[in-house]
XYZ file of C-alpha atoms in Angstrom:
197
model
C -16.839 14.703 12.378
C -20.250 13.238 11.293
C -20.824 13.989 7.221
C -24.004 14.315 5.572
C -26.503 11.199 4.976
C -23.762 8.715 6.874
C -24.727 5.710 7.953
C -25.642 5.497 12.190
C -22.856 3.181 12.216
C -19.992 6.128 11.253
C -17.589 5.472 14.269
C -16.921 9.506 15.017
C -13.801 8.339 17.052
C -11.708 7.557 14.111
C -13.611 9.360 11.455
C -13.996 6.186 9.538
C -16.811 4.213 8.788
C -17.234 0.593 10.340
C -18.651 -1.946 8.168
C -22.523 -2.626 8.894
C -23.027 -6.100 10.115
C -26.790 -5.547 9.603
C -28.969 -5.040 6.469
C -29.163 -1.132 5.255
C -32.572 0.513 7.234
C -32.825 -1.842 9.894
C -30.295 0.361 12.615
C -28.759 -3.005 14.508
C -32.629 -4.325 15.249
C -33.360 -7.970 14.470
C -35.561 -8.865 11.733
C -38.289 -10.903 11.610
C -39.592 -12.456 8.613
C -42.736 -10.684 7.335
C -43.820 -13.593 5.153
C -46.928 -15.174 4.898
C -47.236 -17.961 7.075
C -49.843 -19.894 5.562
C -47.858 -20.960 2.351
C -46.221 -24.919 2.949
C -42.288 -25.381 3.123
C -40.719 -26.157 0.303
C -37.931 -28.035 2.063
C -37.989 -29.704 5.016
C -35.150 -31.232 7.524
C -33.986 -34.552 7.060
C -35.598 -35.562 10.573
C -39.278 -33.704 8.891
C -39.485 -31.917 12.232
C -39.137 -28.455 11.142
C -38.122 -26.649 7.727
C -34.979 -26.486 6.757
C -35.481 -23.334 4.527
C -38.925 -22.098 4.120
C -39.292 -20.150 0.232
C -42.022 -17.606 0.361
C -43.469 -15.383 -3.084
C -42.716 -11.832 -1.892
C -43.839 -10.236 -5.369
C -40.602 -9.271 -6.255
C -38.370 -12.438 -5.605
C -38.360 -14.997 -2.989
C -37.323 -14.620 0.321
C -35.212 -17.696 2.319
C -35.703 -17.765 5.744
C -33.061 -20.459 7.419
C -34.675 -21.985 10.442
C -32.066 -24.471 11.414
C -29.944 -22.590 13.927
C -26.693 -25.257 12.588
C -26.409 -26.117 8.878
C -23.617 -26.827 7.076
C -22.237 -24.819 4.094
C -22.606 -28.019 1.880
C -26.204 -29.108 2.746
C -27.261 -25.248 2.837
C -25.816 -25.647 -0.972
C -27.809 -28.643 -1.894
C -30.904 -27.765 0.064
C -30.917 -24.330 -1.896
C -30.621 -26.302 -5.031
C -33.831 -28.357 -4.195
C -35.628 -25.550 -3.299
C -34.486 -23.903 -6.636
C -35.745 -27.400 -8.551
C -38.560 -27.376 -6.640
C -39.939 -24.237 -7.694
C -38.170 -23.621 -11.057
C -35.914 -20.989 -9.981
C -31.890 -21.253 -11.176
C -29.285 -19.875 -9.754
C -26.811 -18.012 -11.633
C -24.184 -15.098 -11.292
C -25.578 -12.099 -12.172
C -24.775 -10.911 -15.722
C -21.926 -9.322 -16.291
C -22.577 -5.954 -17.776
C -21.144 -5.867 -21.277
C -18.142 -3.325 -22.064
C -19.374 -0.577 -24.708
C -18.765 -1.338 -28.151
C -16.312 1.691 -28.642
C -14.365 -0.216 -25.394
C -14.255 -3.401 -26.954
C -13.059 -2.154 -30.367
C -10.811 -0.246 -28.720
C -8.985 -3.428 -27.450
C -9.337 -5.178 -30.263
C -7.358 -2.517 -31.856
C -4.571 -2.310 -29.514
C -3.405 -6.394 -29.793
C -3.930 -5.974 -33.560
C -1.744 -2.712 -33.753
C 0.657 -4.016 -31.079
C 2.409 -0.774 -30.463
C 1.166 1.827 -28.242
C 2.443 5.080 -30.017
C 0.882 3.732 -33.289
C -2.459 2.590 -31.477
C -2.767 6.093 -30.218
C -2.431 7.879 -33.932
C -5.134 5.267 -34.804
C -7.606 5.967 -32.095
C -7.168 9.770 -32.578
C -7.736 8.855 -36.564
C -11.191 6.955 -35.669
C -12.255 9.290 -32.371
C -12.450 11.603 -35.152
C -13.907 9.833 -37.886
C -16.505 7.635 -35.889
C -16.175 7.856 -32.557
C -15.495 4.193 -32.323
C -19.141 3.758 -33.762
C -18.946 0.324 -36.003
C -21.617 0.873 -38.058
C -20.939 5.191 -38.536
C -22.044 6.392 -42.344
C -21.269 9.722 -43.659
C -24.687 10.795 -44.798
C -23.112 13.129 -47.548
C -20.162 10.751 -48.680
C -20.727 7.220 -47.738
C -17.872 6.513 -46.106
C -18.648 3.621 -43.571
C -17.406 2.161 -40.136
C -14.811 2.627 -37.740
C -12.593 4.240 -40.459
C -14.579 5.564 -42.876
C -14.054 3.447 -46.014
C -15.399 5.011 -48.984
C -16.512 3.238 -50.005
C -17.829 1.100 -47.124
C -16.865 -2.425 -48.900
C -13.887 -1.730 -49.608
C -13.464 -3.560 -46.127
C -15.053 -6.725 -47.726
C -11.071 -7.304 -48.580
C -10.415 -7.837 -44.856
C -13.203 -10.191 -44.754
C -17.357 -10.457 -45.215
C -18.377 -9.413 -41.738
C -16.995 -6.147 -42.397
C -20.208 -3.881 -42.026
C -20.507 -4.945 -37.795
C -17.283 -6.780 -36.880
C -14.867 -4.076 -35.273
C -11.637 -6.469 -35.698
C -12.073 -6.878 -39.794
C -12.348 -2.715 -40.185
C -9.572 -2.668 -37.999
C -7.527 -4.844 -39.934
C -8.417 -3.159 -42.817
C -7.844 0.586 -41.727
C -4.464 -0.804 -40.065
C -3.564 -1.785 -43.639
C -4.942 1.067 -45.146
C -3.222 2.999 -42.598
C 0.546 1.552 -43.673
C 0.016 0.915 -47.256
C -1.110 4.543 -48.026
C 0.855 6.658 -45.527
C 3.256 3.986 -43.878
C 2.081 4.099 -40.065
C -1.204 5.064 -38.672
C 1.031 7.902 -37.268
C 1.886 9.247 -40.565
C -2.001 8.835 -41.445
C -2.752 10.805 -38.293
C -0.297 13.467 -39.453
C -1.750 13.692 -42.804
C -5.251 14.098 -41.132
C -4.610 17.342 -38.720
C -2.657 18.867 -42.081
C -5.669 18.227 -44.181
C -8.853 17.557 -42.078
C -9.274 13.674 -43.761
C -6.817 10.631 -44.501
């Protein structure tokens, strides 16, 4: 059965999709390259026949078009380096997309709390207080951070960073946690009785 928006390549036999061998839009056809042709090769064979890759300015990036029909994978590697000197360009992975703050503390938290049933009590603790927010101030109170210190440098006893480094209010809530209740579980316990800890 054929669903909705699937690709012309949906093999209706199986009901699975086959992987697309060609580029999304283009339905099997060849492609030819729509670059100008008046623009000079950046890189040419070793023999200076014919191009080896031929870098044209679409606008939005540059397009390669490989003319050699055989090339192997390690002069394709330092010909596309050339071509990158050549023109400026670098090539790099794409960047990874950074993890949310809240995610990061949130790991940060579990290898400094080490076990699991305690790291939950704290993250229900600071879910509540801050929603993992670093930086969170109680407008009314001034309690600050990840924990709500009131006031906010108290955490200056876990080290100087403490107003935007997750792992020092950790450290410090963690101790908080244990010295004034015994466990971040007890704290937790404490805070549905009474609304704070």
């Amino acid at each position: 059965m054929r669903r909705r928006n699937s690709p012309a390549s949906l093999d209706e036999s199986h009901g699975a999709d086959r992987p697309s061998t060609s580029p999304p839009g283009t339905s099997g056809k060849q492609l030819k390259a729509s670059a100008p042709t008046h623009l000079p090769p950046l890189l040419t064979s070793r023999s200076g026949k014919r191009p080896a890759t031929v870098l044209y300015p679409t606008g939005r990036s540059s397009v390669s078009v490989t003319l050699l029909r055989r090339i192997t994978p390690k002069k394709a590697l330092v010909g596309g380096a050339l071509a990158a000197a050549a023109t400026g360009m670098v090539f790099a992975a794409a960047p990874a997309q950074a993890a949310p703050a809240s995610d990061s503390a949130k790991a940060v938290a579990q290898r400094v709390i080490g076990d699991a049933g305690q790291f939950q009590c704290f993250d229900k603790i600071v879910s509540h207080e801050s929603g993992w927010n670093v930086t969170a101030t109680n407008s009314s109170s001034g309690a600050y951070g990840l924990v709500q210190a009131l006031p906010g440098s108290k955490m200056a006893s876990a080290g100087a960073d403490w107003k935007t480094n997750a792992e020092t209010q950790i450290k410090w809530g963690h101790s908080y946690m244990n010295e004034r209740y015994g466990s971040p579980c007890a704290a937790w316990n404490h805070w549905q009785a009474n609304g704070w800890y």
